mmCIF file of C-alpha atoms in Angstrom:
data_model
loop_
_atom_site.group_PDB
_atom_site.id
_atom_site.type_symbol
_atom_site.label_atom_id
_atom_site.label_comp_id
_atom_site.label_asym_id
_atom_site.label_seq_id
_atom_site.Cartn_x
_atom_site.Cartn_y
_atom_site.Cartn_z
ATOM 1 C CA MET A 508 206.464 101.710 281.876
ATOM 2 C CA SER A 509 204.953 104.239 279.493
ATOM 3 C CA PHE A 510 202.539 106.998 280.516
ATOM 4 C CA GLU A 511 201.681 107.991 276.987
ATOM 5 C CA ASN A 512 197.972 107.376 277.433
ATOM 6 C CA ASP A 513 197.798 109.702 280.428
ATOM 7 C CA SER A 514 199.180 112.673 278.533
ATOM 8 C CA VAL A 515 197.490 116.042 278.129
ATOM 9 C CA PRO A 516 194.796 116.203 275.404
ATOM 10 C CA LYS A 517 196.318 117.052 272.042
ATOM 11 C CA GLN A 518 195.114 119.536 269.450
ATOM 12 C CA ASP A 519 194.830 117.837 266.057
ATOM 13 C CA GLY A 520 193.702 120.312 263.405
ATOM 14 C CA ASP A 521 190.129 121.318 264.209
ATOM 15 C CA SER A 522 189.449 118.432 266.557
ATOM 16 C CA VAL A 523 190.523 117.647 270.094
ATOM 17 C CA SER A 524 191.403 114.080 270.987
ATOM 18 C CA VAL A 525 191.227 113.002 274.621
ATOM 19 C CA PRO A 526 193.001 109.762 275.562
ATOM 20 C CA VAL A 527 190.584 107.477 277.415
ATOM 21 C CA ASN A 528 191.711 103.955 278.368
ATOM 22 C CA GLY A 529 194.326 103.997 275.637
ATOM 23 C CA HIS A 530 191.868 105.163 272.937
ATOM 24 C CA ARG A 531 191.420 108.676 271.613
ATOM 25 C CA VAL A 532 187.924 110.111 271.671
ATOM 26 C CA ASP A 533 187.140 112.086 268.542
ATOM 27 C CA TRP A 534 184.857 115.044 269.259
ATOM 28 C CA ARG A 535 184.275 115.956 265.622
ATOM 29 C CA GLY A 536 180.908 114.176 265.609
ATOM 30 C CA TRP A 537 179.553 116.620 268.172
ATOM 31 C CA LYS A 538 179.885 119.421 265.611
ATOM 32 C CA PHE A 539 176.921 117.951 263.739
ATOM 33 C CA LEU A 540 174.745 118.378 266.829
ATOM 34 C CA TRP A 541 175.192 122.076 267.411
ATOM 35 C CA PRO A 542 172.376 123.185 264.995
ATOM 36 C CA PHE A 543 169.912 120.986 266.903
ATOM 37 C CA VAL A 544 171.264 122.183 270.258
ATOM 38 C CA VAL A 545 170.866 125.835 269.256
ATOM 39 C CA VAL A 546 167.308 125.319 267.997
ATOM 40 C CA PHE A 547 166.433 123.247 271.086
ATOM 41 C CA LEU A 548 167.726 125.953 273.417
ATOM 42 C CA PHE A 549 165.940 128.857 271.734
ATOM 43 C CA VAL A 550 162.684 127.035 270.925
ATOM 44 C CA PHE A 551 162.269 124.899 274.057
ATOM 45 C CA ILE A 552 164.548 125.797 276.957
ATOM 46 C CA VAL A 553 164.591 129.603 276.670
ATOM 47 C CA PRO A 554 160.770 129.999 276.493
ATOM 48 C CA ILE A 555 160.336 127.771 279.554
ATOM 49 C CA VAL A 556 162.947 129.695 281.532
ATOM 50 C CA TYR A 557 161.390 132.990 280.460
ATOM 51 C CA ALA A 558 157.897 131.797 281.450
ATOM 52 C CA VAL A 559 159.192 130.790 284.884
ATOM 53 C CA TYR A 560 160.849 134.198 285.165
ATOM 54 C CA LEU A 561 157.623 136.024 284.236
ATOM 55 C CA SER A 562 155.601 134.016 286.739
ATOM 56 C CA PHE A 563 157.477 135.613 289.652
ATOM 57 C CA PHE A 564 156.487 139.137 288.661
ATOM 58 C CA GLN A 565 153.298 141.150 288.479
ATOM 59 C CA THR A 566 152.449 144.201 286.407
ATOM 60 C CA ARG A 567 150.529 146.836 288.338
ATOM 61 C CA MET A 568 148.971 150.101 287.225
ATOM 62 C CA ILE A 569 150.834 151.881 289.991
ATOM 63 C CA GLY A 570 154.397 150.799 290.457
ATOM 64 C CA GLY A 571 154.892 148.950 287.175
ATOM 65 C CA THR A 572 156.310 145.436 287.144
ATOM 66 C CA VAL A 573 157.314 144.248 290.598
ATOM 67 C CA PHE A 574 158.704 140.986 291.963
ATOM 68 C CA VAL A 575 156.021 139.083 293.885
ATOM 69 C CA GLY A 576 157.656 135.689 294.384
ATOM 70 C CA PHE A 577 155.128 132.845 294.540
ATOM 71 C CA ALA A 578 152.104 135.154 294.837
ATOM 72 C CA ASN A 579 150.841 134.211 291.339
ATOM 73 C CA TYR A 580 151.032 130.514 292.204
ATOM 74 C CA LEU A 581 149.233 131.001 295.505
ATOM 75 C CA ARG A 582 146.531 132.946 293.718
ATOM 76 C CA LEU A 583 146.257 130.176 291.126
ATOM 77 C CA PHE A 584 145.725 127.462 293.732
ATOM 78 C CA ARG A 585 142.767 129.486 295.073
ATOM 79 C CA ASP A 586 141.354 130.180 291.597
ATOM 80 C CA GLY A 587 138.090 128.276 291.188
ATOM 81 C CA GLN A 588 137.900 129.079 287.484
ATOM 82 C CA PHE A 589 141.288 127.461 286.882
ATOM 83 C CA TRP A 590 140.438 124.269 288.769
ATOM 84 C CA GLY A 591 137.057 124.138 287.063
ATOM 85 C CA SER A 592 138.790 124.170 283.678
ATOM 86 C CA VAL A 593 141.254 121.496 284.857
ATOM 87 C CA TRP A 594 138.382 119.272 285.958
ATOM 88 C CA ARG A 595 136.652 119.827 282.602
ATOM 89 C CA VAL A 596 139.656 118.690 280.535
ATOM 90 C CA THR A 597 140.234 115.807 282.973
ATOM 91 C CA LEU A 598 136.669 114.588 282.432
ATOM 92 C CA PHE A 599 137.139 115.103 278.705
ATOM 93 C CA THR A 600 140.318 112.981 278.786
ATOM 94 C CA LEU A 601 138.777 110.166 280.842
ATOM 95 C CA VAL A 602 135.875 109.764 278.411
ATOM 96 C CA GLN A 603 137.175 110.794 274.994
ATOM 97 C CA VAL A 604 140.615 109.160 274.982
ATOM 98 C CA PRO A 605 139.434 105.570 275.709
ATOM 99 C CA ILE A 606 136.663 105.826 273.103
ATOM 100 C CA MET A 607 139.033 107.221 270.460
ATOM 101 C CA LEU A 608 141.767 104.650 271.099
ATOM 102 C CA ALA A 609 139.268 101.772 271.139
ATOM 103 C CA LEU A 610 137.948 102.855 267.738
ATOM 104 C CA SER A 611 141.504 103.237 266.442
ATOM 105 C CA ALA A 612 142.463 99.753 267.629
ATOM 106 C CA LEU A 613 139.331 98.201 266.088
ATOM 107 C CA LEU A 614 140.022 99.903 262.755
ATOM 108 C CA ALA A 615 143.657 98.760 262.836
ATOM 109 C CA LEU A 616 142.604 95.182 263.577
ATOM 110 C CA ALA A 617 140.056 95.317 260.762
ATOM 111 C CA LEU A 618 142.717 96.522 258.312
ATOM 112 C CA ASP A 619 145.199 93.911 259.493
ATOM 113 C CA SER A 620 142.669 91.111 259.076
ATOM 114 C CA MET A 621 143.061 91.427 255.270
ATOM 115 C CA ARG A 622 139.332 90.798 254.876
ATOM 116 C CA LEU A 623 138.325 94.318 253.893
ATOM 117 C CA HIS A 624 137.859 95.262 250.264
ATOM 118 C CA GLY A 625 139.560 98.512 249.250
ATOM 119 C CA THR A 626 142.043 98.504 252.115
ATOM 120 C CA ARG A 627 144.120 101.368 250.712
ATOM 121 C CA PHE A 628 141.090 103.585 250.221
ATOM 122 C CA PHE A 629 139.817 102.743 253.700
ATOM 123 C CA ARG A 630 143.190 103.545 255.257
ATOM 124 C CA ILE A 631 143.536 106.869 253.439
ATOM 125 C CA SER A 632 139.941 107.944 254.070
ATOM 126 C CA THR A 633 140.277 107.150 257.781
ATOM 127 C CA PHE A 634 143.486 109.154 258.052
ATOM 128 C CA LEU A 635 142.159 112.068 255.971
ATOM 129 C CA PRO A 636 140.427 113.933 258.870
ATOM 130 C CA TYR A 637 143.824 114.267 260.576
ATOM 131 C CA ALA A 638 145.109 116.120 257.505
ATOM 132 C CA VAL A 639 142.305 118.679 257.804
ATOM 133 C CA PRO A 640 143.315 121.666 259.997
ATOM 134 C CA ALA A 641 141.612 121.738 263.381
ATOM 135 C CA VAL A 642 140.068 125.138 262.647
ATOM 136 C CA VAL A 643 138.462 123.866 259.433
ATOM 137 C CA SER A 644 137.255 120.675 261.131
ATOM 138 C CA THR A 645 135.658 122.655 263.936
ATOM 139 C CA LEU A 646 133.927 125.009 261.498
ATOM 140 C CA ILE A 647 132.566 122.059 259.509
ATOM 141 C CA TRP A 648 131.209 120.309 262.564
ATOM 142 C CA GLY A 649 129.992 123.577 264.065
ATOM 143 C CA PHE A 650 127.775 124.217 261.043
ATOM 144 C CA MET A 651 126.589 120.601 261.103
ATOM 145 C CA TYR A 652 125.663 120.973 264.779
ATOM 146 C CA GLY A 653 123.478 124.002 264.072
ATOM 147 C CA ALA A 654 119.960 123.412 265.412
ATOM 148 C CA LYS A 655 118.416 125.853 262.919
ATOM 149 C CA TYR A 656 120.341 125.693 259.640
ATOM 150 C CA GLY A 657 122.751 122.781 260.063
ATOM 151 C CA LEU A 658 122.469 119.032 259.696
ATOM 152 C CA VAL A 659 120.967 118.695 263.178
ATOM 153 C CA GLY A 660 118.395 121.341 262.253
ATOM 154 C CA SER A 661 117.469 119.437 259.091
ATOM 155 C CA LEU A 662 117.090 116.224 261.070
ATOM 156 C CA ASN A 663 114.854 118.042 263.535
ATOM 157 C CA GLY A 664 112.709 119.239 260.634
ATOM 158 C CA TRP A 665 112.415 115.760 259.133
ATOM 159 C CA LEU A 666 111.857 113.882 262.377
ATOM 160 C CA GLY A 667 109.945 116.544 264.282
ATOM 161 C CA THR A 668 112.465 116.476 267.132
ATOM 162 C CA HIS A 669 114.182 119.262 269.034
ATOM 163 C CA LEU A 670 117.758 118.041 269.339
ATOM 164 C CA ASP A 671 120.392 120.591 270.284
ATOM 165 C CA VAL A 672 123.923 119.200 270.609
ATOM 166 C CA LEU A 673 125.290 122.646 271.465
ATOM 167 C CA GLN A 674 123.463 123.038 274.748
ATOM 168 C CA PRO A 675 125.748 123.215 277.818
ATOM 169 C CA GLY A 676 124.859 119.738 279.069
ATOM 170 C CA VAL A 677 126.190 117.928 275.983
ATOM 171 C CA LEU A 678 128.590 120.526 274.586
ATOM 172 C CA LEU A 679 131.701 118.793 275.922
ATOM 173 C CA ALA A 680 130.597 115.540 274.271
ATOM 174 C CA SER A 681 130.099 117.387 270.977
ATOM 175 C CA ILE A 682 133.638 118.757 271.189
ATOM 176 C CA GLY A 683 134.857 115.257 272.028
ATOM 177 C CA ASN A 684 133.179 113.965 268.867
ATOM 178 C CA ILE A 685 135.140 116.492 266.788
ATOM 179 C CA VAL A 686 138.456 115.548 268.400
ATOM 180 C CA THR A 687 137.683 111.847 267.970
ATOM 181 C CA TRP A 688 136.923 112.393 264.285
ATOM 182 C CA GLU A 689 140.198 114.281 263.850
ATOM 183 C CA PHE A 690 142.607 111.892 265.575
ATOM 184 C CA THR A 691 141.143 108.389 265.253
ATOM 185 C CA GLY A 692 142.853 107.845 261.903
ATOM 186 C CA TYR A 693 146.193 109.079 263.209
ATOM 187 C CA ASN A 694 146.161 106.640 266.122
ATOM 188 C CA MET A 695 144.848 103.897 263.847
ATOM 189 C CA LEU A 696 147.981 104.193 261.692
ATOM 190 C CA ILE A 697 150.186 103.853 264.774
ATOM 191 C CA PHE A 698 148.367 100.664 265.784
ATOM 192 C CA TYR A 699 148.383 99.349 262.219
ATOM 193 C CA SER A 700 152.137 99.957 261.900
ATOM 194 C CA SER A 701 152.680 97.981 265.084
ATOM 195 C CA LEU A 702 150.562 95.098 263.800
ATOM 196 C CA SER A 703 152.416 95.132 260.471
ATOM 197 C CA THR A 704 155.609 94.016 262.211
ATOM 198 C CA ILE A 705 154.043 90.635 263.063
ATOM 199 C CA PRO A 706 154.925 88.019 260.405
ATOM 200 C CA HIS A 707 151.812 86.503 258.824
ATOM 201 C CA SER A 708 153.433 83.085 259.078
ATOM 202 C CA LEU A 709 152.734 83.300 262.794
ATOM 203 C CA TYR A 710 149.008 83.650 262.073
ATOM 204 C CA GLU A 711 149.141 80.690 259.732
ATOM 205 C CA ALA A 712 150.896 78.557 262.337
ATOM 206 C CA ALA A 713 148.307 79.516 264.939
ATOM 207 C CA SER A 714 145.473 78.635 262.545
ATOM 208 C CA ILE A 715 147.034 75.253 261.826
ATOM 209 C CA ASP A 716 147.203 74.620 265.572
ATOM 210 C CA GLY A 717 143.457 75.231 265.757
ATOM 211 C CA ALA A 718 143.409 78.826 267.056
ATOM 212 C CA SER A 719 140.284 80.816 266.209
ATOM 213 C CA GLU A 720 140.331 84.355 264.838
ATOM 214 C CA TRP A 721 139.473 85.748 268.266
ATOM 215 C CA GLN A 722 142.276 83.735 269.905
ATOM 216 C CA ILE A 723 144.755 85.082 267.356
ATOM 217 C CA VAL A 724 143.634 88.629 268.123
ATOM 218 C CA ARG A 725 143.764 88.071 271.869
ATOM 219 C CA ARG A 726 146.991 86.051 272.127
ATOM 220 C CA ILE A 727 149.093 87.504 269.311
ATOM 221 C CA LYS A 728 147.820 90.870 268.110
ATOM 222 C CA MET A 729 146.716 92.512 271.355
ATOM 223 C CA PRO A 730 150.039 91.949 273.194
ATOM 224 C CA GLU A 731 151.817 93.536 270.226
ATOM 225 C CA LEU A 732 149.710 96.695 270.666
ATOM 226 C CA LYS A 733 150.862 97.357 274.242
ATOM 227 C CA GLY A 734 153.890 99.427 273.255
ATOM 228 C CA SER A 735 152.016 101.555 270.729
ATOM 229 C CA LEU A 736 149.088 101.863 273.150
ATOM 230 C CA ALA A 737 151.354 103.516 275.722
ATOM 231 C CA ILE A 738 152.558 106.027 273.123
ATOM 232 C CA THR A 739 149.066 106.885 271.904
ATOM 233 C CA VAL A 740 147.733 107.241 275.455
ATOM 234 C CA ILE A 741 150.526 109.651 276.412
ATOM 235 C CA PHE A 742 150.107 111.727 273.242
ATOM 236 C CA SER A 743 146.323 111.781 273.656
ATOM 237 C CA ILE A 744 146.530 112.882 277.287
ATOM 238 C CA ILE A 745 148.914 115.701 276.386
ATOM 239 C CA GLY A 746 146.656 116.773 273.528
ATOM 240 C CA SER A 747 143.530 116.682 275.685
ATOM 241 C CA PHE A 748 145.086 118.820 278.409
ATOM 242 C CA GLN A 749 146.077 121.302 275.689
ATOM 243 C CA LEU A 750 142.527 121.511 274.307
ATOM 244 C CA PHE A 751 142.132 124.950 272.754
ATOM 245 C CA ASN A 752 141.237 125.143 269.048
ATOM 246 C CA GLU A 753 137.861 123.416 269.102
ATOM 247 C CA PRO A 754 136.216 125.278 272.023
ATOM 248 C CA SER A 755 137.820 128.559 270.966
ATOM 249 C CA ILE A 756 136.406 128.352 267.425
ATOM 250 C CA MET A 757 132.993 127.169 268.633
ATOM 251 C CA GLN A 758 132.737 129.979 271.177
ATOM 252 C CA ASN A 759 130.947 132.234 268.681
ATOM 253 C CA MET A 760 128.750 129.397 267.383
ATOM 254 C CA VAL A 761 127.323 128.388 270.726
ATOM 255 C CA PRO A 762 124.369 130.421 271.988
ATOM 256 C CA GLY A 763 124.734 132.250 275.273
ATOM 257 C CA ASN A 764 127.868 131.914 277.359
ATOM 258 C CA ALA A 765 128.221 128.128 277.272
ATOM 259 C CA ILE A 766 131.924 128.366 276.368
ATOM 260 C CA THR A 767 133.492 130.820 278.771
ATOM 261 C CA THR A 768 136.928 132.397 278.566
ATOM 262 C CA TYR A 769 138.105 129.852 281.128
ATOM 263 C CA TYR A 770 136.491 126.803 279.531
ATOM 264 C CA THR A 771 139.881 125.062 279.271
ATOM 265 C CA PRO A 772 143.229 125.925 280.921
ATOM 266 C CA ASN A 773 144.749 126.957 277.589
ATOM 267 C CA MET A 774 141.812 129.234 276.812
ATOM 268 C CA TYR A 775 142.102 130.719 280.291
ATOM 269 C CA ALA A 776 145.832 131.389 279.853
ATOM 270 C CA TYR A 777 145.271 132.882 276.397
ATOM 271 C CA ASN A 778 142.543 135.248 277.541
ATOM 272 C CA LEU A 779 144.465 136.254 280.652
ATOM 273 C CA SER A 780 147.516 137.131 278.602
ATOM 274 C CA PHE A 781 146.076 138.724 275.451
ATOM 275 C CA THR A 782 142.756 140.095 276.702
ATOM 276 C CA GLY A 783 143.157 140.607 280.424
ATOM 277 C CA GLY A 784 146.709 141.941 280.372
ATOM 278 C CA GLN A 785 147.818 139.442 283.038
ATOM 279 C CA SER A 786 150.703 137.740 281.257
ATOM 280 C CA ASN A 787 152.540 137.045 284.523
ATOM 281 C CA TYR A 788 149.577 135.173 285.984
ATOM 282 C CA ALA A 789 149.105 133.363 282.661
ATOM 283 C CA ALA A 790 152.762 132.279 282.790
ATOM 284 C CA ALA A 791 152.233 130.773 286.249
ATOM 285 C CA LEU A 792 149.141 128.966 284.966
ATOM 286 C CA ALA A 793 151.095 127.566 282.008
ATOM 287 C CA ILE A 794 153.890 126.319 284.264
ATOM 288 C CA VAL A 795 151.451 124.569 286.620
ATOM 289 C CA MET A 796 149.598 122.949 283.701
ATOM 290 C CA ALA A 797 152.905 121.765 282.239
ATOM 291 C CA ILE A 798 153.800 120.145 285.564
ATOM 292 C CA ILE A 799 150.376 118.482 285.861
ATOM 293 C CA THR A 800 150.536 117.177 282.281
ATOM 294 C CA MET A 801 154.075 115.844 282.681
ATOM 295 C CA ALA A 802 153.158 114.153 285.967
ATOM 296 C CA VAL A 803 150.143 112.390 284.419
ATOM 297 C CA ALA A 804 152.095 111.375 281.304
ATOM 298 C CA TYR A 805 154.972 110.077 283.434
ATOM 299 C CA ALA A 806 152.595 108.041 285.597
ATOM 300 C CA VAL A 807 151.072 106.478 282.470
ATOM 301 C CA GLN A 808 154.536 105.699 281.136
ATOM 302 C CA LEU A 809 155.611 104.030 284.383
ATOM 303 C CA ASN A 810 152.451 101.934 284.427
ATOM 304 C CA SER A 811 152.973 100.838 280.817
ATOM 305 C CA MET A 812 156.593 99.892 281.553
ATOM 306 C CA LYS A 813 155.434 97.723 284.460
ATOM 307 C CA GLU A 814 152.866 96.032 282.224
ATOM 308 C CA GLN A 815 155.435 95.297 279.555
ATOM 309 C CA MET A 816 157.883 93.831 282.079
ATOM 310 C CA ARG A 817 155.354 91.266 283.299
#
């Protein structure tokens, strides 16, 4: 009986071969991964670990930086401004995301129907707002929203109305309109790519069998969108909970104090860290928001997996 396969790992040039079940495992392929691993550690893992580390400390005028344990987290759970901002982005997500994804799906279905003239132009023009930086998009819409000198102001002059889409009661909806304009085309392309994988011969066979256009959409196209719908919902939820650019840019365009420094969790963390000098408390806020966002995204993913398994 030979015990050759159970021998000690051998050194072969620059690679190490480990006998496993009579076959040698070549580790040379792992060398191609180390650039990604290094970047992943320093860009993703290290900042998270450092944020967690900062959240357990507090900088005081007398005594300097001291270890406070979970004091920042306990303070955060009693912070009404923080929970108010969380509720605001939650409401924003519940309203804006379904509207945006419904528009994206309708546009994708319209493109896939092959009944639109100028399909390429329509696809590019719909995607174009996503290519515009968020800061520029917000500035454009902010000037259009102006009740005195913008498009809304001109409409008021022509119609004799007094519309103001920047008042506190409808401000969140106005921001939602900007975000919808920015990302509808992006999500539309995801849906359209999913629909493009369906062979058109399947549509022809369904038509021959007497299926109407609505039945084809309902029985063939909509089930194909379930996988891409889960992806777009998760990405949209993450993006909504990270809402920052649009309200931050519009802060100086809105009269009064309609957009506060704690309007969204990200704005609150930013102002705490860079304006209020409370980077430790801001780190605790960021960690809690990351946990909340991951929990919601994971719940959506589990639900979508259950739907697909049915």
